PDB file of C-alpha atoms and ligand atoms in Angstrom:
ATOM      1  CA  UNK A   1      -0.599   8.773 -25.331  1.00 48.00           C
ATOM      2  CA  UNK A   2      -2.699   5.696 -25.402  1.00 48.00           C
ATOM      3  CA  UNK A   3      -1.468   2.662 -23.270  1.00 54.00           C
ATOM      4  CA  UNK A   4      -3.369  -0.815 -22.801  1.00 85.00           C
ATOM      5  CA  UNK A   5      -2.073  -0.799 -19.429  1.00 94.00           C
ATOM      6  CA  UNK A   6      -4.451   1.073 -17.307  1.00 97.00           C
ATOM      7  CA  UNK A   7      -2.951   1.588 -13.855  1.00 98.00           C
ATOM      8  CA  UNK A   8      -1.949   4.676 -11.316  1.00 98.00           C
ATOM      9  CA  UNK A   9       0.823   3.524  -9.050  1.00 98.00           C
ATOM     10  CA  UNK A  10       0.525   5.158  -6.345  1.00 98.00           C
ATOM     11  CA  UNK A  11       3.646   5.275  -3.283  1.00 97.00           C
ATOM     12  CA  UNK A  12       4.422   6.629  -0.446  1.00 94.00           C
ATOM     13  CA  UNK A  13       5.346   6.066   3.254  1.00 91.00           C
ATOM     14  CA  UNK A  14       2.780   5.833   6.435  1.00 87.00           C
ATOM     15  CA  UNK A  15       0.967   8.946   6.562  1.00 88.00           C
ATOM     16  CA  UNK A  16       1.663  10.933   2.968  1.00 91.00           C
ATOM     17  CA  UNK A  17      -2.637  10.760   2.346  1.00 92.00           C
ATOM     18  CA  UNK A  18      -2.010   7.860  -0.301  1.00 94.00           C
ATOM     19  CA  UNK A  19      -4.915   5.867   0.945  1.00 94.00           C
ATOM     20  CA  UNK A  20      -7.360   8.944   0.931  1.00 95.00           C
ATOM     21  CA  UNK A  21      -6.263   9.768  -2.496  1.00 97.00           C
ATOM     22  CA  UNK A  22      -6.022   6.253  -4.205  1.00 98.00           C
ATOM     23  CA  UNK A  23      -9.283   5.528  -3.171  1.00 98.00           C
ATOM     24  CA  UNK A  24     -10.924   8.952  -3.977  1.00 98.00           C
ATOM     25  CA  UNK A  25      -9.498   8.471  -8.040  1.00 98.00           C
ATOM     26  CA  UNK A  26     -10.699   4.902  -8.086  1.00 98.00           C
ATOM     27  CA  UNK A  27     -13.588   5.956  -7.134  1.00 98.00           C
ATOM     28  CA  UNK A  28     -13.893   8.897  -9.485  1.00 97.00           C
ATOM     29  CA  UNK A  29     -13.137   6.698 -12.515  1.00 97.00           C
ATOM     30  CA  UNK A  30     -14.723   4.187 -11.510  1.00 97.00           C
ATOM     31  CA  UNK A  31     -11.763   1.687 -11.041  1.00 98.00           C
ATOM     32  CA  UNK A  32     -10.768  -0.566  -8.925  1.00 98.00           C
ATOM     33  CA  UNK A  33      -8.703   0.222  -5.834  1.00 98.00           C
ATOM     34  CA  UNK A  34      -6.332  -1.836  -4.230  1.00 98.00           C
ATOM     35  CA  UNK A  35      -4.378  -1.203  -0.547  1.00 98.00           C
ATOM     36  CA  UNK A  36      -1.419  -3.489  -1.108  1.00 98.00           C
ATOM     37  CA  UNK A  37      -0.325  -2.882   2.667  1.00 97.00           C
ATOM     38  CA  UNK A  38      -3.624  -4.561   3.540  1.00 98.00           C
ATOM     39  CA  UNK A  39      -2.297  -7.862   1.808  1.00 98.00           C
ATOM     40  CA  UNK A  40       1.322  -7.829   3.942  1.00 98.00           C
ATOM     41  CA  UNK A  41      -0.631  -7.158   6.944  1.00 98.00           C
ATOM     42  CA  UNK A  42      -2.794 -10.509   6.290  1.00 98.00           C
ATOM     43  CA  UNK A  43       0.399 -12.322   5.690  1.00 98.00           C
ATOM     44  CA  UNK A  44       2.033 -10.744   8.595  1.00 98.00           C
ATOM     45  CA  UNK A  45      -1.075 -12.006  10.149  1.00 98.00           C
ATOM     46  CA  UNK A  46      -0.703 -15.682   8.882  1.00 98.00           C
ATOM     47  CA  UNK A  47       2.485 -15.664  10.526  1.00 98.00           C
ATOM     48  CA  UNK A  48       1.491 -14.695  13.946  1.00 98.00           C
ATOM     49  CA  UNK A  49      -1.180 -16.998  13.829  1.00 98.00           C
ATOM     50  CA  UNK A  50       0.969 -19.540  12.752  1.00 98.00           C
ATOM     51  CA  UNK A  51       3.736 -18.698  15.886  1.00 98.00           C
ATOM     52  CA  UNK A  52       6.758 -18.312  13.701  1.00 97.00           C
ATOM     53  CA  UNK A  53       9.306 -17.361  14.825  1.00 97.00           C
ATOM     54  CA  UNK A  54      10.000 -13.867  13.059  1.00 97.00           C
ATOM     55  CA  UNK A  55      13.884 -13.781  12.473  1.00 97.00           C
ATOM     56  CA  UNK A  56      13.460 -17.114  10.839  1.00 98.00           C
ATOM     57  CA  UNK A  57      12.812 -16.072   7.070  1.00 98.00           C
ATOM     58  CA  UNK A  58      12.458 -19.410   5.342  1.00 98.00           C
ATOM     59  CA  UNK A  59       9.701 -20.525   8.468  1.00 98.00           C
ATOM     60  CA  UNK A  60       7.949 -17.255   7.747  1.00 98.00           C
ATOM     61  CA  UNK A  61       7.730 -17.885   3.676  1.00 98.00           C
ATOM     62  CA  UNK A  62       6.311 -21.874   4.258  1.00 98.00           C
ATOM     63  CA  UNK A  63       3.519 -19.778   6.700  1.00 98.00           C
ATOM     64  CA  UNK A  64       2.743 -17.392   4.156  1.00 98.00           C
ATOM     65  CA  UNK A  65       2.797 -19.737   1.394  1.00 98.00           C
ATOM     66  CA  UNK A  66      -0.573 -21.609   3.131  1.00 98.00           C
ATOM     67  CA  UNK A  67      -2.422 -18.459   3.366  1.00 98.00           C
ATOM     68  CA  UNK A  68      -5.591 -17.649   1.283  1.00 98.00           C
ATOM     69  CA  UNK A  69      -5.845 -13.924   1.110  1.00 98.00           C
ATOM     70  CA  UNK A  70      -8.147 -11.940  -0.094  1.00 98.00           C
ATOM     71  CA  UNK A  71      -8.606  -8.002   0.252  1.00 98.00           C
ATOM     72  CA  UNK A  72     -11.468  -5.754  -1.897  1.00 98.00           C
ATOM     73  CA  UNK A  73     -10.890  -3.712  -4.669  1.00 98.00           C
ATOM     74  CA  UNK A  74     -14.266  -1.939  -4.103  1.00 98.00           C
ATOM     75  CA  UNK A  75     -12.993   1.435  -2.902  1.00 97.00           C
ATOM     76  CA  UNK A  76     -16.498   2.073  -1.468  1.00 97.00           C
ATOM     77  CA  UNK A  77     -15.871  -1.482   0.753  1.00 95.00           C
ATOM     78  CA  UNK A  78     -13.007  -1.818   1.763  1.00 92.00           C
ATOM     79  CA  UNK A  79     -12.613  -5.697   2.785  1.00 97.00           C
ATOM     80  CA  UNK A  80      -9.524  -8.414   4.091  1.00 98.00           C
ATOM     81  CA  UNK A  81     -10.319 -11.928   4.544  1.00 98.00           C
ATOM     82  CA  UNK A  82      -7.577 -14.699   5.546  1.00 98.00           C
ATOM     83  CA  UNK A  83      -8.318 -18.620   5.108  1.00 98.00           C
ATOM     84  CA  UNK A  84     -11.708 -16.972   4.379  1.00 98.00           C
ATOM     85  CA  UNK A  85     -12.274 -15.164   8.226  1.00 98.00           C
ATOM     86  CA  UNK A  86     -12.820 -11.414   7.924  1.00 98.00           C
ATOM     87  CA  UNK A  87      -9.879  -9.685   9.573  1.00 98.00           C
ATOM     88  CA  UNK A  88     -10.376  -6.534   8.193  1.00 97.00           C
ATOM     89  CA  UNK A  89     -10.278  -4.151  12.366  1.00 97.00           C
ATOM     90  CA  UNK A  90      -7.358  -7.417  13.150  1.00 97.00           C
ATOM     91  CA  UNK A  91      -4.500  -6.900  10.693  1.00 97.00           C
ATOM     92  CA  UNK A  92      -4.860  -2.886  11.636  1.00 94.00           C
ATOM     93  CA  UNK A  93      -3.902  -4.201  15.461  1.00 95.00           C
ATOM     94  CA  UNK A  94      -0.883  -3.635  17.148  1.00 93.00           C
ATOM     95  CA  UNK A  95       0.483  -6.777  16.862  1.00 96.00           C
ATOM     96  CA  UNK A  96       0.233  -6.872  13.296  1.00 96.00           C
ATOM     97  CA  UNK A  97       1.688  -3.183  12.746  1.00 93.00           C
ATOM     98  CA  UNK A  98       4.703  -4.393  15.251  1.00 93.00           C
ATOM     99  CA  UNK A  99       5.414  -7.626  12.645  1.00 96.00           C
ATOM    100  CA  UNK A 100       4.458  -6.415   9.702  1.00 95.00           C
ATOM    101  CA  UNK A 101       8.197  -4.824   8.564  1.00 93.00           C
ATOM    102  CA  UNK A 102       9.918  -8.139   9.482  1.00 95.00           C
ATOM    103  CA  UNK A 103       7.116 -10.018   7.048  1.00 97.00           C
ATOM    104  CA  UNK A 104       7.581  -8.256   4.210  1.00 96.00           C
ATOM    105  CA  UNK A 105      11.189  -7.801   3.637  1.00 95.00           C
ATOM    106  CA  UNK A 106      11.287 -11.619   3.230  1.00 97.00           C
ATOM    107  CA  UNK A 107      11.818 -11.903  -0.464  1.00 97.00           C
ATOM    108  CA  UNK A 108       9.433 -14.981  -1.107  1.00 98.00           C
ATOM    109  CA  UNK A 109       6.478 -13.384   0.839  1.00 98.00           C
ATOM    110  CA  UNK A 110       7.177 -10.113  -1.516  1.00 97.00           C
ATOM    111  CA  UNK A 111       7.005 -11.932  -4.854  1.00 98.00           C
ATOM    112  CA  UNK A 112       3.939 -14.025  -3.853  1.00 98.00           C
ATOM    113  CA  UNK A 113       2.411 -10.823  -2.446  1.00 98.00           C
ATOM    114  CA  UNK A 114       3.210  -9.190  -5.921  1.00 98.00           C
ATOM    115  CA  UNK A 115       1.419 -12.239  -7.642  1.00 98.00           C
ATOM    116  CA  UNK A 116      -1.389 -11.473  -5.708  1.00 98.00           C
ATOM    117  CA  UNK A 117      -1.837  -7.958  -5.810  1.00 98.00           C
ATOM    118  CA  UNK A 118      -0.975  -8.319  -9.877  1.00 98.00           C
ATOM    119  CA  UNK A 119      -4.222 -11.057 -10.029  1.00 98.00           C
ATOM    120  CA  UNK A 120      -6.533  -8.532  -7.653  1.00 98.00           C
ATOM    121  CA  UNK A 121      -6.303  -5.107  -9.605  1.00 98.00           C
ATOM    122  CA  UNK A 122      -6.358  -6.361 -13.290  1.00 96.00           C
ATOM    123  CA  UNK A 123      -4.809  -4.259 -15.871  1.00 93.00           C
ATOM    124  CA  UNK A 124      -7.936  -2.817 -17.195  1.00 93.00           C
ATOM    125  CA  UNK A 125      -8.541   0.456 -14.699  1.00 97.00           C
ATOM    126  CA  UNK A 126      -7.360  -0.419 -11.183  1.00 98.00           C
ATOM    127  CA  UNK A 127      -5.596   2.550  -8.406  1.00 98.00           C
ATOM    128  CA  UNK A 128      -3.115   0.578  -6.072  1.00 98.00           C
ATOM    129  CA  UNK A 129      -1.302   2.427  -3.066  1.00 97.00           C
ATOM    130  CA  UNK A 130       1.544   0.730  -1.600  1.00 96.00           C
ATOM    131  CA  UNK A 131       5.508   1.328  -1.388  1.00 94.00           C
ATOM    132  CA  UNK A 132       6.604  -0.604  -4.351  1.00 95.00           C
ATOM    133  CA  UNK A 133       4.084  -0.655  -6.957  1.00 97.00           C
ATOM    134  CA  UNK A 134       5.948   1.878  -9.112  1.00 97.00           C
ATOM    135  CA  UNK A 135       9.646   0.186  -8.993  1.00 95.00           C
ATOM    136  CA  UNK A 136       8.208  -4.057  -9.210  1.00 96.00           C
ATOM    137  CA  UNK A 137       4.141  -4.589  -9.149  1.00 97.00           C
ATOM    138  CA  UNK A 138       3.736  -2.196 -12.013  1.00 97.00           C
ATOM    139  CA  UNK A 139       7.004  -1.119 -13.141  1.00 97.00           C
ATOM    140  CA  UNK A 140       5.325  -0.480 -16.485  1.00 96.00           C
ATOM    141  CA  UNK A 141       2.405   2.051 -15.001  1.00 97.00           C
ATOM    142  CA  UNK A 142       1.455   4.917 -17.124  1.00 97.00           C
ATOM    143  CA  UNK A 143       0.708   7.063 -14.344  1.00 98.00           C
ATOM    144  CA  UNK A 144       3.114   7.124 -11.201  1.00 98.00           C
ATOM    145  CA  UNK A 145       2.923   9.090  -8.164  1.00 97.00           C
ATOM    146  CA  UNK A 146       5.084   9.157  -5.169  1.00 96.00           C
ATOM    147  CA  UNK A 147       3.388  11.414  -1.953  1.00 96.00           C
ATOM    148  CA  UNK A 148       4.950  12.451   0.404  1.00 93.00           C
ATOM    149  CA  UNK A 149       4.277  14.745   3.355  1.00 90.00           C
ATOM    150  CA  UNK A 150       6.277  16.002   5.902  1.00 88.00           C
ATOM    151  CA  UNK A 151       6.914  13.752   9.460  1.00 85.00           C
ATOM    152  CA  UNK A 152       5.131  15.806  12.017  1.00 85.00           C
ATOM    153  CA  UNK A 153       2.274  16.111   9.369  1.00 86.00           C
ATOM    154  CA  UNK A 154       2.348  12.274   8.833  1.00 88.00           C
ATOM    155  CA  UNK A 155       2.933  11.395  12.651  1.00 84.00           C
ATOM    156  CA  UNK A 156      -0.156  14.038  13.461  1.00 82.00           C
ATOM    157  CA  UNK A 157      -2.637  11.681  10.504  1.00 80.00           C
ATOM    158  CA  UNK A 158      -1.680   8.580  12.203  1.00 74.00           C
ATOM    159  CA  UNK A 159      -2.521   9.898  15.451  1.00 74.00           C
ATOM    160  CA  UNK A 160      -5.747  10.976  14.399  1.00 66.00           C
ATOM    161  CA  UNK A 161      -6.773   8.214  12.519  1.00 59.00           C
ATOM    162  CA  UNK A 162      -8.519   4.965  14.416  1.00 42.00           C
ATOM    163  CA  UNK A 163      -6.899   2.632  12.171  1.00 45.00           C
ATOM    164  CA  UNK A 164      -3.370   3.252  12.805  1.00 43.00           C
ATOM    165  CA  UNK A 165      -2.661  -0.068  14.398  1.00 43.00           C
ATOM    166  CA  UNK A 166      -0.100   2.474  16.986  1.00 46.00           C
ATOM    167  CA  UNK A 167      -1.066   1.201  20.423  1.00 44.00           C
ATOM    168  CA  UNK A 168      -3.028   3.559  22.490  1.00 44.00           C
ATOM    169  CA  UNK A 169      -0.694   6.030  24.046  1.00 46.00           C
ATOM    170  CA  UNK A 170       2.183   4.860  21.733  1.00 62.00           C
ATOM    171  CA  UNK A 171       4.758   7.169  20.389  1.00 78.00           C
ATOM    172  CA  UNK A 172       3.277   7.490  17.089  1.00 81.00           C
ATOM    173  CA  UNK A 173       6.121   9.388  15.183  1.00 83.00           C
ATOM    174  CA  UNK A 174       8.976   6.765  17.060  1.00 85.00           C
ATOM    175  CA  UNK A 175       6.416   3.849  15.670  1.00 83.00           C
ATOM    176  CA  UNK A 176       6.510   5.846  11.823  1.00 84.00           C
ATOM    177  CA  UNK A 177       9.933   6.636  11.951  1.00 84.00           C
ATOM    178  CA  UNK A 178      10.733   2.967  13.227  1.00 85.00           C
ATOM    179  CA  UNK A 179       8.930   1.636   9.947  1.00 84.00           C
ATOM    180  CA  UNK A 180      10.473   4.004   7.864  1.00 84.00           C
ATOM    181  CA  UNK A 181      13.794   2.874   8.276  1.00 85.00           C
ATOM    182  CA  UNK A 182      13.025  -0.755   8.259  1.00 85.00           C
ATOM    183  CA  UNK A 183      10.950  -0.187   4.678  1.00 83.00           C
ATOM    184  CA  UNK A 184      13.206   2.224   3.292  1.00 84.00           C
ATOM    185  CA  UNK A 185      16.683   0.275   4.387  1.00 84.00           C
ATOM    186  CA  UNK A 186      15.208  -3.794   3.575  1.00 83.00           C
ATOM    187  CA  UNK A 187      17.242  -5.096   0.722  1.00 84.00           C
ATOM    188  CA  UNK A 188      13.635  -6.146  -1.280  1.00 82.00           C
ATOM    189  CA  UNK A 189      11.793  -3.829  -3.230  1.00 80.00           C
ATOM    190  CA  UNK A 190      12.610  -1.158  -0.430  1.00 79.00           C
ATOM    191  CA  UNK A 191      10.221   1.998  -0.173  1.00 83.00           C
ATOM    192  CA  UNK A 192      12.075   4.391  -3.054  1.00 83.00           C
ATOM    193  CA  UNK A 193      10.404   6.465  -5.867  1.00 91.00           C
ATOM    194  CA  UNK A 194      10.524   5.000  -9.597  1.00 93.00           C
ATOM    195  CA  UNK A 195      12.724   7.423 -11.309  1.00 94.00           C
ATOM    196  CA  UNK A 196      10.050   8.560 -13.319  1.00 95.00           C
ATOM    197  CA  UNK A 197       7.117   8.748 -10.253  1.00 95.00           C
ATOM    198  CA  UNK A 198       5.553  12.617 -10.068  1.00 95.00           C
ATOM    199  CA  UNK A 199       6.584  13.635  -6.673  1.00 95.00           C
ATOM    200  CA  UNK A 200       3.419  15.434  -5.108  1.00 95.00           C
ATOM    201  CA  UNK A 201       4.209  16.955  -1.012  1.00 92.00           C
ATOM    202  CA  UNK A 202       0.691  16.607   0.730  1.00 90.00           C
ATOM    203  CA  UNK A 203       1.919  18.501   3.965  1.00 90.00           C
ATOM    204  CA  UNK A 204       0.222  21.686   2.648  1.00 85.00           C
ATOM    205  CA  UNK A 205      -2.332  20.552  -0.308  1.00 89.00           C
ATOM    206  CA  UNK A 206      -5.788  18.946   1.069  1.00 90.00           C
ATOM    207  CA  UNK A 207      -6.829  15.721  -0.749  1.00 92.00           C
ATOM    208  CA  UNK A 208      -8.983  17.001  -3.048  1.00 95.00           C
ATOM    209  CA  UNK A 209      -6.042  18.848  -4.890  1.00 96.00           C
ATOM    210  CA  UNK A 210      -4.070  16.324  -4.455  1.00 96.00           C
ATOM    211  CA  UNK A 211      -6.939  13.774  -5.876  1.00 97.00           C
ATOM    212  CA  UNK A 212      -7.198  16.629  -9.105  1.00 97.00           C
ATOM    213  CA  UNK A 213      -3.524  16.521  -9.798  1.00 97.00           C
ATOM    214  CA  UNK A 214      -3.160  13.017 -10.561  1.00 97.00           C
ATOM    215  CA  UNK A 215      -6.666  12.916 -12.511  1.00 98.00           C
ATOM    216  CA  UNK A 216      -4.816  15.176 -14.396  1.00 97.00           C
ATOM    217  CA  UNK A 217      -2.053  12.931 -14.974  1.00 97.00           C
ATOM    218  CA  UNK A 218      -4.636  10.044 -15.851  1.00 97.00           C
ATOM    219  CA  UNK A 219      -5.846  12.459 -18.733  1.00 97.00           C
ATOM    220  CA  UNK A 220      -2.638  13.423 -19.808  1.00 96.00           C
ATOM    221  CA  UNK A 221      -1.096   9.858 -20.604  1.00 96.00           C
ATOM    222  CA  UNK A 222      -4.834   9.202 -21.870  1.00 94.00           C
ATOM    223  CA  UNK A 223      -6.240   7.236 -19.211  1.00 93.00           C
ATOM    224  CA  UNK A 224      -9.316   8.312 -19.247  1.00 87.00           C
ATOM    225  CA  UNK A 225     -11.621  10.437 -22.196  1.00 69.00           C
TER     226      UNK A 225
HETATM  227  O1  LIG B 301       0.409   0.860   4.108  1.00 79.07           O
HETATM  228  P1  LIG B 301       0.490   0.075   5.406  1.00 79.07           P
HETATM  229  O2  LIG B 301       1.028   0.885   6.564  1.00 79.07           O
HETATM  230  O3  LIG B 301      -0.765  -0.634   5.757  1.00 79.07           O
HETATM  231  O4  LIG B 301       1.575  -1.049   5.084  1.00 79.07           O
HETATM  232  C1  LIG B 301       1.966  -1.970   6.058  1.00 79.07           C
HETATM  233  C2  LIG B 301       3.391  -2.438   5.812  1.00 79.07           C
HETATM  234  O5  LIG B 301       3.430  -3.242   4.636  1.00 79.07           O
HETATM  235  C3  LIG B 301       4.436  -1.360   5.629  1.00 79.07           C
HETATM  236  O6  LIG B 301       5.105  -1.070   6.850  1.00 79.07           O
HETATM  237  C4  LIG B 301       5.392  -1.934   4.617  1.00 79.07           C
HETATM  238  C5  LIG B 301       4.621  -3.021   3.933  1.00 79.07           C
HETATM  239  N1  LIG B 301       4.294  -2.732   2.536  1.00 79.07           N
HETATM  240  C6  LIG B 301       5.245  -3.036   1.591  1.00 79.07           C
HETATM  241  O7  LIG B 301       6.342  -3.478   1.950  1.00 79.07           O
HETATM  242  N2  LIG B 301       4.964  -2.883   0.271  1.00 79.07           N
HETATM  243  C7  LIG B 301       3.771  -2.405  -0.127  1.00 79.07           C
HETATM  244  N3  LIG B 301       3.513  -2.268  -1.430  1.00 79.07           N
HETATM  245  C8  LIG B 301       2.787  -2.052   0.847  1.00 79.07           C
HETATM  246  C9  LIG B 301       3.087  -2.212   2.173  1.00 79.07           C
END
């Protein structure tokens, strides 16, 4: 089926492989590749910098609302800047991964961060990972995929991985499980499949299949020739 809008929507909580994957399809199709976490995190960011006080919703919109943010769609460079200041290793920290569910259930800061993640991929051939892109950014995506993996396999990739933002010595699978609930339970755009999101398990495929199964999926709803 042809469609003007060329997008993969691509979901999933903290671990499933969706950055791996997103990244590996823009890259074979030469699109562009967007990690809508990395824009929260900047706003999260913005707030902390700013010393709001995080139960105070309305305080945490006005701080988010003066932000610049910019992340890269380049899936070969991956790139955050905020008010124009590279804080690409920063809004991975621990501090940031703490704040980051509090930020984004704020309503405001999720429209506004929908705006901007909208104006960075483009319609024209763009792969965005992220926990809502499916249900509001792209409700209308031709291709969507929900991962999932199990929560020792997910807890076990965030261990290994440098860029979990999990303190050194933290409990990663308390710190997953802690987001989890906060993503999955916030009254905004919480972390759900679309009803009609592919579900793909990645606790026993490796990427690459994983990457092959929703190329297939591109072809199929004639993303690609
Ligand atoms: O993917 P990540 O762990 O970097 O995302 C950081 C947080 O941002 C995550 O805990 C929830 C939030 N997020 C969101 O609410 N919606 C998205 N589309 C992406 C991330």
């Amino acid at each position: 089926m042809a469609t003007s809008l060329r997008v993969i929507a691509l979901d999933g909580p903290s671990g499933s492989g969706k950055s791996t994957v997103a990244r590996a399809v823009a890259r074979q199709l030469r699109w562009r590749y967007l990690d809508t976490g990395a824009t929260y995190r900047a706003a999260t960011l913005a707030v902390l910098r700013a010393g709001t006080d995080l139960t105070d919703a309305t305080a945490i919109a006005a701080a988010v609302a003066q932000a610049s943010i910019v992340v890269s769609t380049d899936p070969d460079r991956a790139g955050t800047t905020l008010d124009g200041e590279d804080v690409a290793a920063e809004i991975r920290g621990p501090e940031v991964t703490q704040a980051v569910s509090a930020v984004s259930a704020v309503p405001d800061v999720r429209s506004r961060m929908v705006a901007l993640q909208r104006s960075l991929a483009g319609q024209d051939g763009a792969v965005l990972e992220g926990r809502d892109i499916g249900t509001a950014v792209f409700p209308e995506a031709p291709v969507k995929v929900f991962l999932d993996a199990s929560p020792e396999v997910r807890a076990s990739r965030r261990a290994g991985d440098v860029d979990t933002g999990v303190a050194a010595g933290g409990d990663v699978a308390a710190d997953l499980a802690r987001r989890d609930r906060l993503d999955s339970s916030r009254a905004a755009s919480p972390l759900q499949p679309a009803e009609d999101a592919v579900h793909l398990d990645s606790s026993s495929l490796d990427a690459d299949a994983v990457v092959q199964r929703v190329l297939e999926l591109a072809r199929s709803a004639g993303l690609t020739g």
